[in-house]
Coordinates of N, CA and C in Angstrom, one line a residue:
M1 N 0.9 -1.2 0.0 CA 0.0 0.0 0.0 C 0.9 1.2 0.0
A2 N 0.6 2.2 -0.8 CA 1.4 3.4 -1.0 C 1.0 4.4 0.2
V3 N 2.0 5.2 0.5 CA 1.8 6.2 1.6 C 2.0 7.6 1.1
I4 N 1.1 8.5 1.5 CA 1.2 9.9 1.2 C 1.4 10.7 2.5
G5 N 2.4 11.5 2.5 CA 2.6 12.3 3.7 C 2.2 13.8 3.5
A6 N 2.0 14.5 4.5 CA 1.7 15.9 4.4 C 2.3 16.7 5.6
A7 N 2.9 17.8 5.4 CA 3.4 18.6 6.4 C 2.4 19.7 6.8
V8 N 2.0 19.7 8.1 CA 1.1 20.6 8.6 C 1.6 21.1 10.0
D9 N 1.1 22.2 10.5 CA 1.5 22.7 11.8 C 0.9 21.8 12.9
S10 N 1.4 21.8 14.1 CA 1.0 20.9 15.1 C -0.5 21.1 15.5
G11 N -1.0 22.3 15.5 CA -2.4 22.6 15.8 C -3.3 21.9 14.8
T12 N -3.0 22.0 13.5 CA -3.8 21.4 12.5 C -3.8 19.8 12.7
K13 N -2.6 19.3 13.0 CA -2.5 17.9 13.2 C -3.4 17.4 14.4
E14 N -3.3 18.2 15.5 CA -4.1 17.8 16.7 C -5.6 17.9 16.4
V15 N -6.0 18.9 15.7 CA -7.5 19.0 15.4 C -7.9 17.9 14.5
F16 N -7.1 17.5 13.5 CA -7.4 16.4 12.5 C -7.4 15.1 13.3
E17 N -6.5 14.9 14.2 CA -6.5 13.6 14.9 C -7.7 13.5 15.9
S18 N -8.1 14.6 16.5 CA -9.3 14.6 17.3 C -10.6 14.4 16.5
L19 N -10.6 14.9 15.3 CA -11.8 14.6 14.5 C -11.8 13.2 14.1
A20 N -10.7 12.6 13.8 CA -10.6 11.2 13.4 C -11.0 10.3 14.6
R21 N -10.5 10.7 15.8 CA -10.9 9.9 17.0 C -12.4 10.0 17.3
A22 N -13.0 11.2 17.0 CA -14.4 11.3 17.2 C -15.2 10.4 16.3
R23 N -14.6 10.0 15.2 CA -15.3 9.1 14.2 C -14.8 7.7 14.4
S24 N -14.0 7.4 15.5 CA -13.5 6.1 15.8 C -12.6 5.5 14.7
V25 N -11.9 6.3 14.0 CA -11.0 5.8 12.9 C -9.6 6.5 13.2
T26 N -8.6 5.9 12.6 CA -7.3 6.5 12.6 C -7.2 7.8 11.7
S27 N -6.3 8.6 12.0 CA -6.1 9.8 11.2 C -5.7 9.4 9.7
S28 N -5.0 8.3 9.6 CA -4.6 7.8 8.3 C -5.8 7.4 7.5
R29 N -6.7 6.7 8.2 CA -7.9 6.2 7.5 C -8.8 7.3 7.1
L30 N -9.0 8.3 7.9 CA -9.8 9.5 7.6 C -9.1 10.3 6.4
A31 N -7.8 10.4 6.5 CA -7.1 11.1 5.4 C -7.3 10.3 4.0
A32 N -7.3 9.0 4.1 CA -7.5 8.2 2.9 C -8.9 8.5 2.3
V33 N -9.9 8.6 3.2 CA -11.3 8.8 2.7 C -11.3 10.2 2.1
L34 N -10.7 11.2 2.7 CA -10.7 12.6 2.2 C -10.0 12.7 0.8
I35 N -8.9 12.0 0.7 CA -8.2 12.0 -0.6 C -9.0 11.3 -1.7
R36 N -9.7 10.2 -1.3 CA -10.5 9.5 -2.3 C -11.7 10.5 -2.7
D37 N -12.3 11.2 -1.8 CA -13.3 12.2 -2.1 C -12.8 13.3 -3.0
F38 N -11.6 13.7 -2.7 CA -11.0 14.8 -3.6 C -10.8 14.3 -5.0
I39 N -10.3 13.1 -5.1 CA -10.0 12.5 -6.5 C -11.3 12.4 -7.2
R40 N -12.4 11.8 -6.6 CA -13.7 11.7 -7.2 C -14.2 13.0 -7.7
A41 N -14.1 14.0 -6.8 CA -14.6 15.4 -7.2 C -13.8 15.9 -8.4
E42 N -12.5 15.7 -8.4 CA -11.7 16.2 -9.5 C -12.0 15.5 -10.8
E43 N -12.4 14.2 -10.8 CA -12.7 13.5 -11.9 C -14.1 13.7 -12.4
G44 N -14.8 14.5 -11.8 CA -16.2 14.8 -12.2 C -17.2 14.0 -11.5
N45 N -16.8 13.0 -10.7 CA -17.8 12.2 -9.9 C -18.0 12.9 -8.6
R46 N -19.1 13.6 -8.5 CA -19.4 14.5 -7.3 C -19.9 13.7 -6.1
Q47 N -20.0 12.4 -6.3 CA -20.6 11.6 -5.2 C -19.6 11.6 -4.0
Q48 N -20.2 11.9 -2.8 CA -19.4 12.0 -1.6 C -19.3 10.6 -1.0
T49 N -18.3 10.4 -0.1 CA -18.1 9.2 0.6 C -19.3 8.8 1.4
T50 N -19.8 7.6 1.3 CA -20.9 7.2 2.2 C -20.4 6.5 3.4
D51 N -21.3 6.2 4.3 CA -20.9 5.6 5.6 C -20.3 4.2 5.3
T52 N -20.6 3.6 4.2 CA -20.0 2.2 3.9 C -18.6 2.3 3.5
D53 N -18.1 3.5 3.2 CA -16.6 3.6 2.9 C -15.8 3.6 4.2
L54 N -16.4 3.9 5.3 CA -15.7 3.8 6.6 C -15.8 2.4 7.2
P55 N -14.9 1.9 7.9 CA -15.0 0.6 8.5 C -16.1 0.6 9.6
A56 N -16.6 -0.6 9.9 CA -17.7 -0.8 10.8 C -17.3 -0.2 12.2
A57 N -16.0 -0.3 12.6 CA -15.6 0.3 13.9 C -15.9 1.8 13.9
A58 N -15.9 2.4 12.8 CA -16.1 3.9 12.8 C -17.5 4.3 13.3
H59 N -18.4 3.3 13.3 CA -19.8 3.6 13.7 C -20.1 3.3 15.2
I60 N -19.1 2.7 15.8 CA -19.2 2.4 17.2 C -18.6 3.5 18.1
P61 N -19.4 4.2 18.9 CA -18.8 5.2 19.7 C -17.8 4.7 20.8
A62 N -16.7 5.3 20.9 CA -15.7 4.9 21.9 C -16.1 5.2 23.3
R63 N -15.7 4.4 24.2 CA -16.0 4.7 25.6 C -15.4 6.0 26.1
A64 N -16.2 6.9 26.6 CA -15.8 8.1 27.1 C -14.9 8.9 26.2
G65 N -15.1 8.7 24.9 CA -14.3 9.5 23.9 C -12.8 9.1 23.8
A66 N -12.4 8.0 24.5 CA -11.0 7.6 24.5 C -10.8 6.5 23.4
R67 N -9.7 6.6 22.8 CA -9.4 5.5 21.8 C -8.6 4.4 22.6
T68 N -8.6 3.2 22.0 CA -8.0 2.1 22.6 C -6.5 2.3 22.5
E69 N -5.8 1.7 23.4 CA -4.3 1.7 23.4 C -3.8 0.3 23.3
Q70 N -2.6 0.2 22.9 CA -2.0 -1.1 22.7 C -0.9 -1.3 23.8
V71 N -0.9 -2.5 24.3 CA 0.0 -2.9 25.4 C 0.9 -4.1 24.9
Y72 N 2.2 -4.0 25.2 CA 3.1 -5.1 24.9 C 3.4 -5.8 26.2
V73 N 3.3 -7.1 26.2 CA 3.6 -7.9 27.4 C 4.6 -9.0 27.0
R74 N 5.7 -9.2 27.8 CA 6.6 -10.3 27.6 C 6.3 -11.3 28.6
I75 N 6.1 -12.6 28.1 CA 5.9 -13.7 29.0 C 6.7 -14.9 28.6
E76 N 7.0 -15.7 29.6 CA 7.8 -16.9 29.3 C 7.1 -17.9 28.3
P77 N 7.8 -18.7 27.6 CA 7.2 -19.6 26.6 C 6.1 -20.4 27.1
Y78 N 6.3 -21.0 28.3 CA 5.2 -21.8 28.9 C 3.9 -21.0 29.0
Y79 N 4.0 -19.8 29.5 CA 2.8 -19.0 29.7 C 2.2 -18.6 28.3
Y80 N 3.1 -18.4 27.4 CA 2.6 -18.0 26.0 C 1.8 -19.2 25.4
D81 N 2.3 -20.4 25.6 CA 1.6 -21.6 25.2 C 0.3 -21.8 25.9
E82 N 0.3 -21.6 27.2 CA -1.0 -21.7 28.0 C -2.0 -20.6 27.5
L83 N -1.5 -19.4 27.3 CA -2.3 -18.3 26.8 C -3.0 -18.8 25.4
G84 N -2.2 -19.3 24.6 CA -2.7 -19.8 23.3 C -3.7 -20.9 23.5
R85 N -3.5 -21.8 24.4 CA -4.4 -22.9 24.7 C -5.8 -22.3 25.2
L86 N -5.7 -21.4 26.2 CA -6.9 -20.8 26.8 C -7.7 -20.0 25.7
A87 N -6.9 -19.3 24.9 CA -7.6 -18.5 23.8 C -8.2 -19.4 22.8
A88 N -7.6 -20.5 22.5 CA -8.1 -21.4 21.5 C -9.4 -22.1 22.0
Q89 N -9.5 -22.3 23.3 CA -10.8 -22.8 23.9 C -12.0 -22.0 23.6
R90 N -11.7 -20.7 23.6 CA -12.8 -19.7 23.3 C -12.8 -19.3 21.8
R91 N -11.9 -19.8 21.0 CA -11.8 -19.4 19.6 C -11.4 -17.9 19.5
W92 N -10.5 -17.5 20.3 CA -10.1 -16.1 20.2 C -8.6 -16.1 19.9
Y93 N -8.1 -14.9 19.6 CA -6.6 -14.7 19.5 C -6.1 -14.4 21.0
R94 N -4.8 -14.6 21.1 CA -4.2 -14.4 22.4 C -4.5 -13.0 23.0
S95 N -4.4 -12.0 22.1 CA -4.6 -10.6 22.5 C -6.0 -10.4 22.9
A96 N -7.0 -11.0 22.3 CA -8.4 -10.8 22.6 C -8.6 -11.5 24.0
Y97 N -8.0 -12.6 24.2 CA -8.1 -13.3 25.5 C -7.6 -12.4 26.7
L98 N -6.4 -11.8 26.5 CA -5.9 -11.0 27.5 C -6.7 -9.7 27.7
A99 N -7.2 -9.1 26.7 CA -8.0 -7.9 26.8 C -9.3 -8.3 27.6
N100 N -9.9 -9.4 27.2 CA -11.2 -9.8 27.9 C -10.9 -10.2 29.3
L101 N -9.8 -10.8 29.6 CA -9.4 -11.1 31.0 C -9.4 -9.8 31.8
L102 N -8.8 -8.8 31.3 CA -8.7 -7.5 31.9 C -10.1 -6.9 32.1
Y103 N -10.9 -6.9 31.1 CA -12.3 -6.4 31.2 C -13.1 -7.1 32.3
A104 N -13.0 -8.4 32.3 CA -13.7 -9.2 33.3 C -13.3 -8.8 34.7
H105 N -12.0 -8.6 34.9 CA -11.6 -8.2 36.3 C -11.9 -6.8 36.7
I106 N -11.8 -5.9 35.7 CA -12.1 -4.5 36.0 C -13.6 -4.2 36.1
D107 N -14.3 -4.6 35.1 CA -15.8 -4.4 35.1 C -16.6 -5.3 35.9
R108 N -16.0 -6.5 36.3 CA -16.7 -7.5 37.1 C -18.0 -7.9 36.4
R109 N -18.0 -8.0 35.0 CA -19.1 -8.5 34.3 C -18.6 -9.6 33.4
P110 N -19.5 -10.5 33.0 CA -19.0 -11.6 32.2 C -18.6 -11.2 30.8
V111 N -17.6 -11.9 30.3 CA -17.2 -11.7 28.9 C -17.4 -13.1 28.3
L112 N -18.4 -13.1 27.4 CA -18.8 -14.4 26.8 C -18.1 -14.8 25.5
C113 N -17.8 -16.0 25.4 CA -17.2 -16.5 24.1 C -18.4 -17.0 23.2
H114 N -18.1 -17.4 22.1 CA -19.1 -17.9 21.1 C -20.0 -18.9 21.7
D115 N -19.5 -19.9 22.3 CA -20.3 -21.0 22.9 C -21.2 -20.5 24.0
E116 N -20.7 -19.6 24.8 CA -21.5 -19.1 25.9 C -22.6 -18.2 25.4
V117 N -22.3 -17.5 24.3 CA -23.4 -16.6 23.7 C -24.5 -17.5 23.2
N118 N -24.1 -18.6 22.5 CA -25.1 -19.6 22.0 C -25.9 -20.2 23.1
A119 N -25.3 -20.5 24.3 CA -26.0 -21.0 25.4 C -27.1 -20.0 25.9
V120 N -26.7 -18.7 26.0 CA -27.6 -17.7 26.4 C -28.8 -17.6 25.4
R121 N -28.4 -17.7 24.1 CA -29.5 -17.6 23.1 C -30.5 -18.8 23.2
Q122 N -30.0 -19.9 23.5 CA -30.8 -21.1 23.7 C -31.8 -20.9 24.9
V123 N -31.3 -20.4 26.0 CA -32.1 -20.1 27.1 C -33.1 -19.0 26.8
A124 N -32.7 -18.0 26.1 CA -33.7 -17.0 25.7 C -34.8 -17.5 24.8
R125 N -34.4 -18.4 23.9 CA -35.5 -19.1 23.1 C -36.4 -19.9 23.9
Q126 N -35.9 -20.6 24.9 CA -36.8 -21.4 25.8 C -37.7 -20.5 26.6
L127 N -37.2 -19.4 27.1 CA -38.0 -18.5 27.8 C -39.1 -17.8 26.9
A128 N -38.7 -17.5 25.7 CA -39.7 -17.0 24.7 C -40.8 -18.0 24.5
D129 N -40.4 -19.3 24.3 CA -41.4 -20.3 24.1 C -42.4 -20.4 25.3
I130 N -41.9 -20.3 26.5 CA -42.7 -20.4 27.7 C -43.6 -19.1 27.7
G131 N -43.1 -18.0 27.4 CA -43.9 -16.7 27.3 C -45.0 -16.8 26.3
R132 N -44.7 -17.4 25.1 CA -45.8 -17.5 24.1 C -46.9 -18.4 24.6
N133 N -46.5 -19.5 25.3 CA -47.6 -20.4 25.9 C -48.4 -19.7 26.9
V134 N -47.8 -18.9 27.8 CA -48.6 -18.2 28.8 C -49.5 -17.2 28.1
N135 N -49.0 -16.5 27.1 CA -49.8 -15.6 26.3 C -51.0 -16.2 25.7
Q136 N -50.8 -17.4 25.1 CA -52.0 -18.2 24.5 C -53.0 -18.5 25.6
I137 N -52.5 -19.0 26.7 CA -53.4 -19.3 27.8 C -54.2 -18.0 28.2
A138 N -53.5 -16.9 28.4 CA -54.2 -15.7 28.8 C -55.2 -15.2 27.8
R139 N -54.9 -15.4 26.5 CA -55.8 -15.0 25.4 C -57.1 -15.8 25.5
K140 N -57.0 -17.1 25.7 CA -58.1 -18.0 25.8 C -59.0 -17.6 27.0
V141 N -58.4 -17.3 28.1 CA -59.1 -16.9 29.3 C -59.8 -15.6 29.0
N142 N -59.2 -14.7 28.4 CA -59.9 -13.4 28.1 C -61.0 -13.5 27.1
I143 N -60.9 -14.4 26.2 CA -62.0 -14.6 25.2 C -63.2 -15.2 25.8
D144 N -63.0 -16.2 26.6 CA -64.2 -16.9 27.2 C -63.9 -17.2 28.7
P145 N -63.9 -16.2 29.6 CA -63.5 -16.5 31.0 C -64.5 -17.5 31.7
D146 N -65.7 -17.6 31.3 CA -66.7 -18.5 31.9 C -66.4 -20.0 31.7
H147 N -65.8 -20.3 30.5 CA -65.5 -21.6 30.2 C -64.0 -22.0 30.3
A148 N -63.3 -21.2 31.0 CA -61.8 -21.4 31.1 C -61.6 -22.6 32.0
D149 N -60.9 -23.6 31.6 CA -60.6 -24.8 32.4 C -59.1 -24.8 32.8
F150 N -58.9 -24.5 34.1 CA -57.5 -24.4 34.6 C -57.1 -25.7 35.2
S151 N -58.0 -26.7 35.1 CA -57.6 -28.0 35.8 C -56.4 -28.7 35.0
T152 N -56.3 -28.4 33.8 CA -55.2 -29.1 33.0 C -53.9 -28.3 33.1
L153 N -53.9 -27.1 33.7 CA -52.7 -26.3 33.8 C -52.0 -26.5 35.1
D154 N -50.7 -26.7 35.0 CA -49.9 -26.9 36.2 C -49.0 -25.7 36.3
F155 N -49.6 -24.7 37.1 CA -48.8 -23.4 37.2 C -47.5 -23.6 38.0
E156 N -47.5 -24.6 38.9 CA -46.2 -24.9 39.6 C -45.2 -25.4 38.6
L157 N -45.6 -26.2 37.6 CA -44.7 -26.7 36.6 C -44.1 -25.5 35.8
I158 N -45.0 -24.6 35.4 CA -44.5 -23.4 34.7 C -43.5 -22.6 35.5
R159 N -43.9 -22.4 36.8 CA -42.9 -21.7 37.7 C -41.6 -22.4 37.8
M160 N -41.7 -23.7 37.9 CA -40.5 -24.5 38.0 C -39.6 -24.4 36.8
L161 N -40.2 -24.4 35.6 CA -39.5 -24.2 34.3 C -38.8 -22.9 34.3
L162 N -39.5 -21.8 34.7 CA -39.0 -20.5 34.7 C -37.8 -20.4 35.7
D163 N -37.9 -21.0 36.8 CA -36.9 -21.0 37.8 C -35.6 -21.8 37.3
I164 N -35.9 -22.9 36.6 CA -34.7 -23.6 36.0 C -34.0 -22.8 35.0
E165 N -34.7 -22.1 34.2 CA -34.1 -21.3 33.1 C -33.3 -20.1 33.8
T166 N -33.9 -19.5 34.8 CA -33.3 -18.4 35.5 C -32.0 -18.9 36.1
A167 N -32.1 -20.0 36.8 CA -30.9 -20.6 37.5 C -29.8 -20.9 36.4
A168 N -30.2 -21.4 35.3 CA -29.2 -21.7 34.2 C -28.5 -20.5 33.8
V169 N -29.2 -19.3 33.6 CA -28.5 -18.1 33.2 C -27.6 -17.6 34.3
K170 N -28.0 -17.6 35.5 CA -27.2 -17.2 36.7 C -25.9 -18.1 36.8
E171 N -26.1 -19.4 36.6 CA -24.9 -20.3 36.7 C -24.0 -20.0 35.6
L172 N -24.5 -19.7 34.4 CA -23.6 -19.4 33.2 C -22.8 -18.2 33.5
V173 N -23.4 -17.2 34.0 CA -22.7 -15.9 34.4 C -21.7 -16.2 35.4
H174 N -22.1 -16.9 36.5 CA -21.1 -17.2 37.6 C -20.0 -18.0 37.1
A175 N -20.3 -19.0 36.3 CA -19.2 -19.9 35.8 C -18.3 -19.1 34.9
N176 N -18.8 -18.2 34.1 CA -18.0 -17.4 33.3 C -17.0 -16.5 34.1
L177 N -17.6 -15.9 35.1 CA -16.7 -15.1 36.0 C -15.7 -15.9 36.8
R178 N -16.1 -17.1 37.1 CA -15.1 -18.0 37.8 C -13.9 -18.3 36.9
T179 N -14.2 -18.6 35.6 CA -13.1 -18.9 34.7 C -12.2 -17.7 34.5
W180 N -12.6 -16.5 34.7 CA -11.8 -15.4 34.6 C -11.1 -15.1 36.0
G181 N -11.5 -15.8 37.0 CA -10.9 -15.5 38.3 C -11.6 -14.4 39.1
A182 N -12.7 -13.9 38.6 CA -13.5 -12.8 39.2 C -14.6 -13.4 40.0
T183 N -14.3 -14.1 41.1 CA -15.3 -14.9 41.8 C -16.1 -14.2 42.9
D184 N -15.7 -12.9 43.2 CA -16.4 -12.2 44.3 C -17.6 -11.5 43.8
V185 N -18.2 -11.8 42.7 CA -19.4 -11.2 42.2 C -20.6 -12.0 42.6
Q186 N -21.6 -11.3 43.1 CA -22.9 -11.9 43.5 C -23.7 -12.3 42.4

């Protein structure tokens, strides 16, 4: 990839970098978009850059206006291998595992891998199914309350199923936090 440089005063550079950060892109990426717009305009194509020209990360607001920073860590080969093994279990890169480990400890919230997200989705589907069944029962009772037969309904069973699903979600969150070593969360 070719590089274009430009000499500007420090004030201009600071303003340009702050505008890029506000869009969650690097100043280089923003400059590339501006150069492409300029070339299109000069060639007679007056179409401006659309949001699709910017990367998906540009649409995600940064936390408290701060951009992410990079950290370099030196570890012994054994720990590097173990980091790779742990990251592979979650289908992540080593750097993603370390970043999520830090997030779990600082925020004290679960950081879910692909399999854990799928487990949460499965529980959500089961709860949605139970909710639809309860809505159908309520609809029938509202249509004809005089002929409603509750003898076939086992409300204790419904409550037990809801309690089981709730407990499953809580255990998933606690198990996730235990794997990160953040066990003091209620």
